[in-house]
Every structure is written in C-alpha cells, then in structure tokens.
Amino acid sequence: MADDKLTVAELISFPALQLRVLAGEAGLSRSVSWAHVSELGDPTPWLLGAEVIMTAGLAVPRTAAQQRAYIERLDDAGVAALAVSADLHCPPLHKAFFRAAEERGLPVLEVPLTVPFIAISQEVAASLQQDARQRLGAQLQVFGALRWLTSEDLDVATLFHRLERLSGYQVFLCTPSGGPLLPGVPVPDPAVVPTSFEIPPSIPGGFALPVPAPGGSAGFLVAFEREGAQPAGLAVVQHIATVAALQVAMLRHEREALRREGAETLAEMLQDMLDQAIARRRLHRLGLPLERDLLLLVVRRAGDDAVLRALGDHPHLMLRRREDLYVLAPDLAEVRSALAAIPGVVAGASRPLVPGGPLKVPQREAVWAANEAAESGEPLVLYGEDTADRWLPEDPAVLAGLVDHVLGDVVRYDADHETRLVASVRAWMEHDRHLENAARTLHVHPNTLAYRLRRFGALTGKDLSSTGDFAEIWLAIRAATHVGLID
C-alpha cells in the first residue's frame, strides 16, 4: 500500500471522532477505502474491500458462534474495521467475538453515542479526496490504452505492463479452466480463479472479474494490489478487463484469418497447385517451421474444436473435406500423442516430408494410415510402421500396375458380382491363415471362407499355399489399399 492512504490508525487518531479500539489492534495499519453503515448480517456480497463497516448493533448476532462467524465473514471480505455503537442495539459481545477479532487482526472500534456515523463518513471522504483524484487520473489513462493499441502497435505483454504501472495492480489473465488467455500475460494461482462468472468481484487483496466475449465470458482477469503502489480501484480494473476483451477479440480474429488462409494453402498444396518456393513462403508466414520435417495427417471421428485444443500452440494448417480433416503440422511426438489422446479419434499420418514439397504421395499415405487405424482400432497409425510397406514402390502408377497384374481379374469379379473375395483373402492373411478366426471376423461359415479362397485362387491363377505366391498376393493387397482400389 502507498504510505499516503488513510489507515484505521489514522482514522482513530481524529480527536472529533472519539473512537476506541475494543479488539484487533494488530490490524490498525489496514487501509480504508470508505465508511458505510450496514445492519445486514452478511453485507459481504456488496463490499469491495477496505471498508469501515458501521453498525448500531442490529447486524451483530446474539450467540457466541454466530458472532465469531460474523467477524470471520467481514475479515474474509477484506473489511478494514468494524465500528459499533455499543450502547444502542448491540447484543452482549461474547469472548468468542473479541477472540476472533484478535486472531484475525480485524479492528473493532467503539463509537460513542455523541458521534453520528455521518461524521465518520465525512472524515473518511475528506481524507480520500486526493486518492479519488489519483484514481480518476488512472481511469482516464487506462482508458487511453485503447489509443495505444492503434497508435503504437504494442505487443500484449508491453501493453499490460503499462496498465499495471498505471493501475497499481499486478494483472493476471486465464481461461475458465485456468489456462493462458493472452500471450505474454501470466496466469493466476488456480486457487484464486473464481468458479463462476456471477460472483462478486472482490477477493482478498484485489479483484477477480470476467473478461467479456461474444457468446460468453472468455475467462477471468485477476488483479492484486502491488506493494508500494496506489491501487486505483474497481473502475480501473474494469477498464483493464475491457482492454483484455478487445485483445481477445483481436487475437481470435487474427487466428480465424490465419486458419482460413491456412486451409486455402493446404487445399492448393493437396492439388499440387503451388511450386515449392511459393509453398515454403506461405508456410513460413503461417508460422510453420521450415527447418524441420512436417507430417500430413488425416483425422476422423473428431470435431475441429477438439483437434484445435489438442494441437494447442503448435503451428498447423487444417482443411475439412467431408469426414476427413487434413492437418499439416510439425513432425513432433507431442503433436502425435495429443491427437491420439482425443476420445474416439481415428487418425493416420504420412511419413515425414520436407516443408513445401508435393503432397500427393503423403496424402495417399495418410489416407491409407487412417484406414489402417479404423481397422486396427489404434487411434493413430503412422505410415511405414508396417515393414511390408518398405517393399512397395512410391509411384502410384507402379502400384496400380502391380494390383492389376496380380489382382485385376478378382477385383473386377468382385465389382461385377458384388462379392468379397479380395477382402476375404486379406482377412485370412491378417489372421495368420486361421480359417475359423478369419471366418468369425467376416461373419461367415468357415466352409464359405474356404470356398472363397478356392475361387480367388482360380481367378488369379495363384496358389495360396505357395510362399512366393502368398508374398506376391499380400504385397498386391497392400498396394491396392494404398491406391484406394480396396477399402
């Protein structure tokens, strides 16, 4: 607190008031912001802190336990002192009342009958005139922060450092869950973050206010009085919350604009419409690192908001195409683990790629890996983890030729007759040639599956009991999956 603020000790030193300390002498250094009469048993919802509460005794409960609770409520709300006209309507004050005041260091003052409460209010108001002028000046300067935003192009951290110096408060911002709300502004201790947007603003040592935003509050502003400063009061803190709201709105607008630009860039890269130099310039402007590899991911069964939360502050591009969400992001383990942690997600990732490079092959890899994730039940599959893929060429034309050479007749037969010969053979192979297990997966009788295997062999001219033919068929099935000829 600044040394020129009115304290309880200075208030009782005014001879005309004739105030006497009954208890809580340890708190005489508390600062006083106002003096107000209240006969409510719990006036705390209407208090801002540092008030002298004056009562004729009607507010004081009768039992010892209730009197202790009354003192504790006032102290928790930051009341500077309790002034009681003990000879009017005050019930007998119990030892528990005085003991609580001593323990809390909350001064309890006796007001003589000859001194009207208005005299105390007038003395407090007169003493606080200079402080009121300082608060008004701070309000005007904080309101001027709106001009700084446009004329000086301040970054967020610098802006809020200025607001702290002007207001006399240390400022914290957080989302409703306690996370960072604006870059460069620290988050408060979770213990002081309100649990509701509807509670009174006063907290011990300062204020906690919601930061307004369209559709609901964006988070909280917590302001604590700084040691040696002149805190400018609630109105100034409200102005700072307004500045924070404007910054949140600007940040959201900038992020939305970047998201739209990122989606357009990713769409053009997937269509091979950008050469590498232009693509790299775009990626750099959108915040993606050019010095490390990237991943192209296909994410399914997850909403855009869930993916955005998972990616956090990692730079990325996103593009929605029906049920597939394409994401281009740095090749980082934390990115992969965060996406894999989304409940119910199915995702596939390409092999690492050079920033700005063509995306045709990575797109096929990511789609294939997402299909594998859907089949295997794994939340995220990385292309190339299966050692069989190492033997497949990357050229899609070569892959399609391999499929047609080995599986062409049976793929066409399946299409013409609406059969599932290729899928049946793949299931049989994936179950290590266990007929009963594969049949159970396909929901058919083992004899039906055995017939399909024979029919497959007749159409392809391959012997499934031959090691060479088995390997060739397996690679052809994997290639067909890559190029999208089979699911």
Tab-separated table of C-alpha atoms in Angstrom, residues 39-456:
chain	number	residue	atom	x	y	z
A	39	GLU	CA	-27.250	-3.586	9.521
A	40	LEU	CA	-27.100	-6.755	7.409
A	41	GLY	CA	-25.945	-9.976	8.979
A	42	ASP	CA	-23.883	-10.621	5.822
A	43	PRO	CA	-23.054	-7.445	3.869
A	44	THR	CA	-20.093	-9.066	2.102
A	45	PRO	CA	-21.742	-9.531	-1.351
A	46	TRP	CA	-21.958	-5.739	-1.638
A	47	LEU	CA	-18.428	-4.924	-0.455
A	48	LEU	CA	-15.307	-4.174	-2.486
A	49	GLY	CA	-12.818	-4.404	0.372
A	50	ALA	CA	-11.141	-1.984	2.801
A	51	GLU	CA	-14.466	-0.546	4.059
A	52	VAL	CA	-15.160	0.528	7.640
A	53	ILE	CA	-18.495	-1.107	8.422
A	54	MET	CA	-20.539	0.896	10.941
A	55	THR	CA	-23.453	-0.701	12.831
A	56	ALA	CA	-25.790	0.290	15.642
A	57	GLY	CA	-25.660	-3.355	16.701
A	58	LEU	CA	-28.635	-4.711	14.751
A	59	ALA	CA	-26.269	-6.588	12.433
A	60	VAL	CA	-24.432	-8.315	15.295
A	61	PRO	CA	-25.872	-11.792	16.020
A	62	ARG	CA	-26.572	-12.937	19.577
A	63	THR	CA	-24.817	-16.285	20.048
A	64	ALA	CA	-21.066	-16.685	20.522
A	65	ALA	CA	-20.689	-18.945	17.480
A	66	GLN	CA	-22.669	-16.580	15.276
A	67	GLN	CA	-20.650	-13.584	16.453
A	68	ARG	CA	-17.388	-15.373	15.608
A	69	ALA	CA	-18.740	-16.269	12.154
A	70	TYR	CA	-19.800	-12.630	11.628
A	71	ILE	CA	-16.250	-11.376	12.339
A	72	GLU	CA	-14.751	-14.044	10.077
A	73	ARG	CA	-17.092	-13.146	7.211
A	74	LEU	CA	-16.141	-9.483	7.401
A	75	ASP	CA	-12.442	-10.280	7.526
A	76	ASP	CA	-12.676	-12.685	4.579
A	77	ALA	CA	-14.284	-9.876	2.559
A	78	GLY	CA	-11.341	-7.560	3.328
A	79	VAL	CA	-13.176	-5.194	5.671
A	80	ALA	CA	-10.818	-2.627	7.222
A	81	ALA	CA	-12.619	-2.315	10.579
A	82	LEU	CA	-15.952	-2.810	12.336
A	83	ALA	CA	-17.291	0.267	14.150
A	84	VAL	CA	-20.035	-0.499	16.715
A	85	SER	CA	-22.241	1.888	18.611
A	86	ALA	CA	-22.264	-0.433	21.595
A	87	ASP	CA	-24.823	1.464	23.677
A	88	LEU	CA	-27.659	1.303	21.122
A	89	HIS	CA	-28.993	-2.078	19.876
A	90	CYS	CA	-25.877	-4.207	20.188
A	91	PRO	CA	-26.360	-7.563	21.982
A	92	PRO	CA	-23.827	-8.629	24.610
A	93	LEU	CA	-20.497	-9.269	22.930
A	94	HIS	CA	-19.056	-12.689	23.796
A	95	LYS	CA	-15.434	-13.582	24.386
A	96	ALA	CA	-15.540	-15.534	21.114
A	97	PHE	CA	-16.325	-12.269	19.301
A	98	PHE	CA	-13.258	-10.488	20.695
A	99	ARG	CA	-11.083	-13.590	20.350
A	100	ALA	CA	-11.961	-13.860	16.634
A	101	ALA	CA	-11.165	-10.176	16.104
A	102	GLU	CA	-7.791	-10.583	17.815
A	103	GLU	CA	-6.950	-13.747	15.854
A	104	ARG	CA	-7.881	-12.133	12.557
A	105	GLY	CA	-6.385	-8.731	13.347
A	106	LEU	CA	-9.715	-7.080	12.453
A	107	PRO	CA	-10.052	-3.824	14.411
A	108	VAL	CA	-13.331	-3.466	16.341
A	109	LEU	CA	-13.996	0.183	17.190
A	110	GLU	CA	-16.447	1.614	19.724
A	111	VAL	CA	-18.366	4.707	18.542
A	112	PRO	CA	-19.732	6.995	21.301
A	113	LEU	CA	-23.421	7.893	21.171
A	114	THR	CA	-22.438	11.530	20.782
A	115	VAL	CA	-20.682	10.848	17.462
A	116	PRO	CA	-23.033	10.310	14.475
A	117	PHE	CA	-21.966	7.813	11.852
A	118	ILE	CA	-22.126	10.549	9.212
A	119	ALA	CA	-19.208	12.295	10.925
A	120	ILE	CA	-17.032	9.219	10.384
A	121	SER	CA	-18.120	9.021	6.721
A	122	GLN	CA	-17.297	12.689	6.180
A	123	GLU	CA	-13.823	12.382	7.691
A	124	VAL	CA	-13.095	9.325	5.542
A	125	ALA	CA	-14.397	11.051	2.395
A	126	ALA	CA	-12.330	14.177	3.059
A	127	SER	CA	-9.195	12.116	3.599
A	128	LEU	CA	-9.750	10.172	0.398
A	129	GLN	CA	-10.239	13.136	-1.947
A	130	GLN	CA	-6.632	13.065	-3.119
A	131	ASP	CA	-6.844	9.309	-3.591
A	132	ALA	CA	-10.056	9.793	-5.597
A	133	ARG	CA	-8.301	12.277	-7.897
A	134	GLN	CA	-5.470	9.763	-8.400
A	135	ARG	CA	-7.995	7.029	-9.228
A	136	LEU	CA	-9.771	9.214	-11.760
A	137	GLY	CA	-6.461	10.033	-13.417
A	138	ALA	CA	-5.597	6.354	-13.578
A	139	GLN	CA	-9.017	5.577	-15.082
A	140	LEU	CA	-8.505	8.140	-17.827
A	141	GLN	CA	-5.019	6.861	-18.621
A	142	VAL	CA	-6.125	3.230	-18.668
A	143	PHE	CA	-8.997	4.198	-20.947
A	144	GLY	CA	-6.333	5.778	-23.139
A	145	ALA	CA	-4.862	2.316	-23.628
A	146	LEU	CA	-7.377	1.963	-26.453
A	147	ARG	CA	-5.415	4.671	-28.258
A	148	TRP	CA	-2.105	2.873	-27.627
A	149	LEU	CA	-3.455	-0.190	-29.370
A	150	THR	CA	-3.840	1.678	-32.643
A	151	SER	CA	-1.120	4.350	-32.480
A	152	GLU	CA	1.838	2.458	-31.019
A	153	ASP	CA	1.161	-1.139	-32.101
A	154	LEU	CA	2.195	-2.504	-28.690
A	155	ASP	CA	2.561	-6.216	-28.129
A	156	VAL	CA	0.302	-7.724	-25.482
A	157	ALA	CA	2.977	-8.101	-22.796
A	158	THR	CA	4.131	-4.455	-23.114
A	159	LEU	CA	0.560	-3.182	-23.089
A	160	PHE	CA	-0.309	-4.961	-19.847
A	161	HIS	CA	2.952	-3.914	-18.174
A	162	ARG	CA	1.893	-0.310	-18.814
A	163	LEU	CA	-1.567	-0.989	-17.425
A	164	GLU	CA	-0.026	-2.484	-14.289
A	165	ARG	CA	2.120	0.618	-13.710
A	166	LEU	CA	-0.841	2.948	-14.154
A	167	SER	CA	-3.363	0.968	-12.139
A	168	GLY	CA	-1.280	-0.084	-9.133
A	169	TYR	CA	-2.222	-3.740	-9.643
A	170	GLN	CA	-0.437	-6.875	-10.760
A	171	VAL	CA	-2.583	-8.340	-13.514
A	172	PHE	CA	-3.200	-11.992	-14.401
A	173	LEU	CA	-5.420	-13.496	-17.108
A	174	CYS	CA	-6.692	-17.025	-17.623
A	175	THR	CA	-9.317	-19.072	-19.418
A	176	PRO	CA	-12.204	-20.535	-17.382
A	177	SER	CA	-10.126	-23.704	-16.946
A	178	GLY	CA	-7.074	-21.746	-15.719
A	179	GLY	CA	-5.016	-21.822	-18.933
A	180	PRO	CA	-3.350	-18.832	-20.649
A	181	LEU	CA	-5.816	-16.354	-22.148
A	182	LEU	CA	-3.429	-13.902	-23.854
A	183	PRO	CA	0.238	-14.442	-24.792
A	184	GLY	CA	2.663	-12.616	-22.519
A	185	VAL	CA	0.233	-12.241	-19.590
A	186	PRO	CA	0.767	-14.703	-16.688
A	187	VAL	CA	-1.993	-16.919	-15.347
A	188	PRO	CA	-3.073	-16.599	-11.694
A	189	ASP	CA	-2.799	-19.215	-8.990
A	190	PRO	CA	-5.664	-21.683	-9.636
A	191	ALA	CA	-6.779	-21.249	-6.022
A	192	VAL	CA	-7.911	-17.656	-6.684
A	193	VAL	CA	-9.684	-18.309	-10.002
A	194	PRO	CA	-13.462	-17.933	-9.467
A	195	THR	CA	-15.670	-20.939	-10.075
A	196	SER	CA	-18.472	-18.811	-11.550
A	197	PHE	CA	-18.865	-15.652	-13.615
A	198	GLU	CA	-21.676	-14.468	-11.332
A	199	ILE	CA	-19.810	-13.923	-8.043
A	200	PRO	CA	-18.883	-10.504	-6.525
A	201	PRO	CA	-15.593	-9.064	-7.821
A	202	SER	CA	-13.759	-8.609	-4.521
A	203	ILE	CA	-11.133	-11.127	-3.436
A	204	PRO	CA	-8.533	-10.727	-0.660
A	205	GLY	CA	-6.000	-8.188	-1.878
A	206	GLY	CA	-7.736	-7.275	-5.129
A	207	PHE	CA	-10.416	-8.161	-7.659
A	208	ALA	CA	-11.393	-11.000	-9.988
A	209	LEU	CA	-13.560	-10.068	-12.982
A	210	PRO	CA	-14.870	-11.936	-16.023
A	211	VAL	CA	-13.420	-10.940	-19.404
A	212	PRO	CA	-16.440	-10.455	-21.675
A	213	ALA	CA	-16.612	-12.044	-25.123
A	214	PRO	CA	-19.336	-12.812	-27.687
A	215	GLY	CA	-21.213	-15.936	-26.680
A	216	GLY	CA	-19.983	-15.859	-23.067
A	217	SER	CA	-17.018	-14.802	-20.974
A	218	ALA	CA	-13.602	-15.675	-22.378
A	219	GLY	CA	-12.020	-16.075	-18.937
A	220	PHE	CA	-11.015	-14.102	-15.852
A	221	LEU	CA	-8.871	-11.095	-15.009
A	222	VAL	CA	-7.325	-11.259	-11.524
A	223	ALA	CA	-5.738	-8.054	-10.169
A	224	PHE	CA	-3.751	-7.900	-6.921
A	225	GLU	CA	-2.660	-4.655	-5.260
A	226	ARG	CA	1.071	-4.093	-5.726
A	227	GLU	CA	3.314	-3.383	-2.755
A	228	GLY	CA	4.181	0.336	-2.604
A	229	ALA	CA	1.723	1.291	-5.359
A	230	GLN	CA	-1.531	3.256	-5.292
A	231	PRO	CA	-4.265	0.831	-6.398
A	232	ALA	CA	-6.787	2.800	-8.430
A	233	GLY	CA	-9.896	0.797	-7.570
A	234	LEU	CA	-12.511	-1.376	-9.213
A	235	ALA	CA	-13.378	1.007	-12.054
A	236	VAL	CA	-9.803	0.886	-13.340
A	237	VAL	CA	-9.713	-2.908	-13.119
A	238	GLN	CA	-12.967	-2.993	-15.092
A	239	HIS	CA	-11.326	-0.847	-17.777
A	240	ILE	CA	-8.404	-3.297	-17.910
A	241	ALA	CA	-10.877	-6.184	-18.326
A	242	THR	CA	-12.369	-4.289	-21.278
A	243	VAL	CA	-8.916	-3.882	-22.829
A	244	ALA	CA	-8.328	-7.615	-22.295
A	245	ALA	CA	-11.649	-8.379	-24.006
A	246	LEU	CA	-10.630	-6.297	-27.021
A	247	GLN	CA	-7.284	-8.090	-27.189
A	248	VAL	CA	-9.027	-11.471	-27.027
A	249	ALA	CA	-11.365	-10.419	-29.856
A	250	MET	CA	-8.432	-9.212	-31.969
A	251	LEU	CA	-6.482	-12.401	-31.319
A	252	ARG	CA	-9.465	-14.564	-32.245
A	253	HIS	CA	-9.977	-12.575	-35.440
A	254	GLU	CA	-6.299	-12.927	-36.392
A	255	ARG	CA	-6.334	-16.660	-35.677
A	256	GLU	CA	-9.504	-17.156	-37.711
A	257	ALA	CA	-7.979	-15.253	-40.630
A	258	LEU	CA	-4.830	-17.394	-40.403
A	259	ARG	CA	-6.961	-20.556	-40.251
A	260	ARG	CA	-8.782	-19.586	-43.426
A	261	GLU	CA	-5.526	-18.744	-45.196
A	262	GLY	CA	-4.008	-21.977	-43.937
A	263	ALA	CA	-6.949	-24.022	-45.227
A	264	GLU	CA	-6.656	-22.371	-48.648
A	265	THR	CA	-2.918	-23.016	-48.749
A	266	LEU	CA	-3.314	-26.669	-47.749
A	267	ALA	CA	-6.044	-27.154	-50.387
A	268	GLU	CA	-3.753	-25.741	-53.069
A	269	MET	CA	-0.842	-27.910	-51.910
A	270	LEU	CA	-3.006	-31.055	-51.961
A	271	GLN	CA	-3.988	-30.196	-55.550
A	272	ASP	CA	-0.323	-29.617	-56.454
A	273	MET	CA	-1.047	-26.000	-57.443
A	274	LEU	CA	1.958	-24.384	-55.683
A	275	ASP	CA	5.627	-24.740	-56.522
A	276	GLN	CA	7.937	-25.439	-53.590
A	277	ALA	CA	9.309	-21.873	-53.247
A	278	ILE	CA	5.835	-20.312	-53.015
A	279	ALA	CA	4.613	-23.038	-50.700
A	280	ARG	CA	7.565	-22.501	-48.361
A	281	ARG	CA	6.925	-18.738	-48.221
A	282	ARG	CA	3.286	-19.390	-47.365
A	283	LEU	CA	4.189	-21.917	-44.667
A	284	HIS	CA	6.696	-19.507	-43.128
A	285	ARG	CA	4.110	-16.698	-42.999
A	286	LEU	CA	1.634	-19.067	-41.359
A	287	GLY	CA	4.144	-19.961	-38.639
A	288	LEU	CA	5.187	-23.477	-39.682
A	289	PRO	CA	8.897	-24.245	-39.204
A	290	LEU	CA	10.941	-24.660	-42.371
A	291	GLU	CA	13.935	-26.195	-40.612
A	292	ARG	CA	12.224	-29.443	-39.609
A	293	ASP	CA	10.102	-32.083	-41.296
A	294	LEU	CA	6.324	-31.926	-41.340
A	295	LEU	CA	3.582	-34.564	-41.152
A	296	LEU	CA	0.374	-34.726	-43.132
A	297	LEU	CA	-2.385	-36.293	-41.058
A	298	VAL	CA	-5.912	-37.414	-41.838
A	299	VAL	CA	-8.113	-37.204	-38.735
A	300	ARG	CA	-11.578	-38.766	-38.473
A	301	ARG	CA	-14.260	-39.025	-35.783
A	302	ALA	CA	-13.069	-35.827	-34.109
A	303	GLY	CA	-14.502	-32.322	-34.319
A	304	ASP	CA	-12.449	-29.349	-35.458
A	305	ASP	CA	-12.562	-27.803	-31.969
A	306	ALA	CA	-11.232	-30.992	-30.348
A	307	VAL	CA	-8.337	-31.089	-32.819
A	308	LEU	CA	-7.588	-27.396	-32.258
A	309	ARG	CA	-7.462	-27.942	-28.498
A	310	ALA	CA	-5.175	-30.955	-28.962
A	311	LEU	CA	-2.775	-29.040	-31.215
A	312	GLY	CA	-2.610	-26.162	-28.714
A	313	ASP	CA	0.050	-23.638	-29.679
A	314	HIS	CA	1.724	-25.876	-32.268
A	315	PRO	CA	1.595	-24.187	-35.699
A	316	HIS	CA	-0.509	-26.098	-38.209
A	317	LEU	CA	-2.761	-25.954	-41.243
A	318	MET	CA	-6.217	-27.559	-41.227
A	319	LEU	CA	-8.653	-28.380	-44.042
A	320	ARG	CA	-12.007	-30.114	-43.669
A	321	ARG	CA	-13.079	-32.420	-46.507
A	322	ARG	CA	-16.316	-34.134	-45.517
A	323	GLU	CA	-15.446	-36.700	-42.834
A	324	ASP	CA	-11.685	-36.220	-43.260
A	325	LEU	CA	-9.820	-33.425	-41.516
A	326	TYR	CA	-6.401	-32.845	-43.097
A	327	VAL	CA	-3.742	-31.442	-40.772
A	328	LEU	CA	-0.239	-30.326	-41.751
A	329	ALA	CA	1.886	-29.945	-38.613
A	330	PRO	CA	5.487	-30.303	-37.394
A	331	ASP	CA	6.741	-33.870	-37.001
A	332	LEU	CA	6.714	-33.823	-33.189
A	333	ALA	CA	5.981	-36.642	-30.766
A	334	GLU	CA	3.796	-34.337	-28.649
A	335	VAL	CA	1.639	-33.488	-31.682
A	336	ARG	CA	1.096	-37.181	-32.446
A	337	SER	CA	0.378	-38.077	-28.810
A	338	ALA	CA	-2.019	-35.145	-28.366
A	339	LEU	CA	-4.055	-36.146	-31.426
A	340	ALA	CA	-4.042	-39.803	-30.385
A	341	ALA	CA	-5.458	-38.785	-26.992
A	342	ILE	CA	-8.683	-37.347	-28.485
A	343	PRO	CA	-11.509	-39.683	-27.397
A	344	GLY	CA	-12.712	-41.924	-30.238
A	345	VAL	CA	-10.301	-40.460	-32.788
A	346	VAL	CA	-9.123	-42.311	-35.890
A	347	ALA	CA	-6.049	-40.757	-37.487
A	348	GLY	CA	-3.312	-41.607	-39.929
A	349	ALA	CA	-0.006	-39.839	-40.559
A	350	SER	CA	2.239	-39.794	-43.600
A	351	ARG	CA	5.954	-40.280	-43.458
A	352	PRO	CA	7.903	-37.080	-42.599
A	353	LEU	CA	8.018	-34.669	-45.540
A	354	VAL	CA	10.067	-31.631	-46.498
A	355	PRO	CA	8.193	-28.327	-45.966
A	356	GLY	CA	6.752	-27.092	-49.244
A	357	GLY	CA	7.168	-30.414	-51.015
A	358	PRO	CA	4.400	-32.104	-53.054
A	359	LEU	CA	1.614	-33.718	-51.044
A	360	LYS	CA	0.187	-36.262	-53.499
A	361	VAL	CA	2.147	-39.205	-52.061
A	362	PRO	CA	1.863	-38.054	-48.393
A	363	GLN	CA	-1.894	-37.688	-48.925
A	364	ARG	CA	-2.205	-41.308	-50.068
A	365	GLU	CA	-0.001	-42.396	-47.161
A	366	ALA	CA	-2.106	-40.513	-44.590
A	367	VAL	CA	-5.389	-41.844	-46.020
A	368	TRP	CA	-4.021	-45.382	-46.003
A	369	ALA	CA	-2.789	-44.990	-42.424
A	370	ALA	CA	-6.209	-43.610	-41.343
A	371	ASN	CA	-7.898	-46.637	-42.931
A	372	GLU	CA	-5.493	-48.905	-41.057
A	373	ALA	CA	-6.300	-47.079	-37.815
A	374	ALA	CA	-10.020	-47.610	-38.397
A	375	GLU	CA	-9.478	-51.341	-38.991
A	376	SER	CA	-6.977	-51.942	-36.219
A	377	GLY	CA	-8.676	-49.880	-33.514
A	378	GLU	CA	-5.494	-47.875	-32.962
A	379	PRO	CA	-6.173	-44.119	-32.552
A	380	LEU	CA	-3.195	-43.143	-34.729
A	381	VAL	CA	-1.258	-45.139	-37.305
A	382	LEU	CA	1.973	-43.871	-38.858
A	383	TYR	CA	2.582	-44.873	-42.446
A	384	GLY	CA	5.671	-47.037	-42.821
A	385	GLU	CA	5.461	-48.692	-39.403
A	386	ASP	CA	4.404	-51.904	-41.167
A	387	THR	CA	7.590	-53.475	-42.546
A	388	ALA	CA	5.713	-54.846	-45.572
A	389	ASP	CA	5.293	-51.288	-46.857
A	390	ARG	CA	9.045	-50.944	-47.298
A	391	TRP	CA	8.848	-53.268	-50.286
A	392	LEU	CA	6.218	-51.208	-52.102
A	393	PRO	CA	7.204	-48.539	-54.642
A	394	GLU	CA	6.060	-44.964	-54.088
A	395	ASP	CA	4.924	-44.359	-57.673
A	396	PRO	CA	1.114	-44.739	-57.774
A	397	ALA	CA	1.225	-45.870	-61.393
A	398	VAL	CA	3.607	-48.701	-60.481
A	399	LEU	CA	1.385	-49.649	-57.514
A	400	ALA	CA	-1.712	-49.696	-59.740
A	401	GLY	CA	0.137	-51.882	-62.263
A	402	LEU	CA	1.083	-54.359	-59.534
A	403	VAL	CA	-2.533	-54.538	-58.362
A	404	ASP	CA	-3.862	-55.077	-61.873
A	405	HIS	CA	-1.272	-57.728	-62.669
A	406	VAL	CA	-1.937	-59.819	-59.550
A	407	LEU	CA	-5.493	-58.933	-58.512
A	408	GLY	CA	-7.072	-57.356	-61.582
A	409	ASP	CA	-9.343	-60.274	-62.524
A	410	VAL	CA	-10.591	-60.857	-58.983
A	411	VAL	CA	-11.111	-57.096	-58.292
A	412	ARG	CA	-13.267	-56.864	-61.418
A	413	TYR	CA	-15.106	-60.066	-60.435
A	414	ASP	CA	-15.892	-58.593	-57.003
A	415	ALA	CA	-17.210	-55.414	-58.647
A	416	ASP	CA	-19.355	-57.273	-61.179
A	417	HIS	CA	-20.792	-59.861	-58.792
A	418	GLU	CA	-20.806	-57.831	-55.537
A	419	THR	CA	-18.649	-60.472	-53.844
A	420	ARG	CA	-15.870	-60.010	-51.304
A	421	LEU	CA	-13.131	-62.349	-52.458
A	422	VAL	CA	-10.236	-59.893	-52.012
A	423	ALA	CA	-11.483	-58.802	-48.553
A	424	SER	CA	-11.865	-62.450	-47.539
A	425	VAL	CA	-8.304	-63.332	-48.561
A	426	ARG	CA	-6.954	-60.261	-46.775
A	427	ALA	CA	-8.792	-61.210	-43.562
A	428	TRP	CA	-7.471	-64.775	-43.826
A	429	MET	CA	-3.908	-63.472	-44.265
A	430	GLU	CA	-4.233	-60.976	-41.431
A	431	HIS	CA	-5.360	-63.811	-39.134
A	432	ASP	CA	-2.225	-65.828	-39.982
A	433	ARG	CA	-4.240	-68.203	-42.194
A	434	HIS	CA	-6.502	-69.363	-39.340
A	435	LEU	CA	-9.695	-70.206	-41.181
A	436	GLU	CA	-12.058	-70.171	-38.175
A	437	ASN	CA	-10.767	-66.822	-36.793
A	438	ALA	CA	-10.958	-65.110	-40.169
A	439	ALA	CA	-14.447	-66.523	-40.828
A	440	ARG	CA	-15.624	-65.211	-37.465
A	441	THR	CA	-14.350	-61.734	-38.368
A	442	LEU	CA	-16.144	-61.886	-41.731
A	443	HIS	CA	-19.313	-63.273	-40.112
A	444	VAL	CA	-19.389	-66.277	-42.454
A	445	HIS	CA	-19.111	-70.039	-42.020
A	446	PRO	CA	-15.576	-71.478	-42.354
A	447	ASN	CA	-16.774	-73.566	-45.327
A	448	THR	CA	-17.912	-70.356	-47.045
A	449	LEU	CA	-14.495	-68.795	-46.493
A	450	ALA	CA	-12.758	-71.932	-47.776
A	451	TYR	CA	-14.848	-71.728	-50.957
A	452	ARG	CA	-13.878	-68.040	-51.414
A	453	LEU	CA	-10.196	-68.874	-51.074
A	454	ARG	CA	-10.504	-71.534	-53.769
A	455	ARG	CA	-12.429	-69.166	-56.043
A	456	PHE	CA	-9.773	-66.482	-55.505
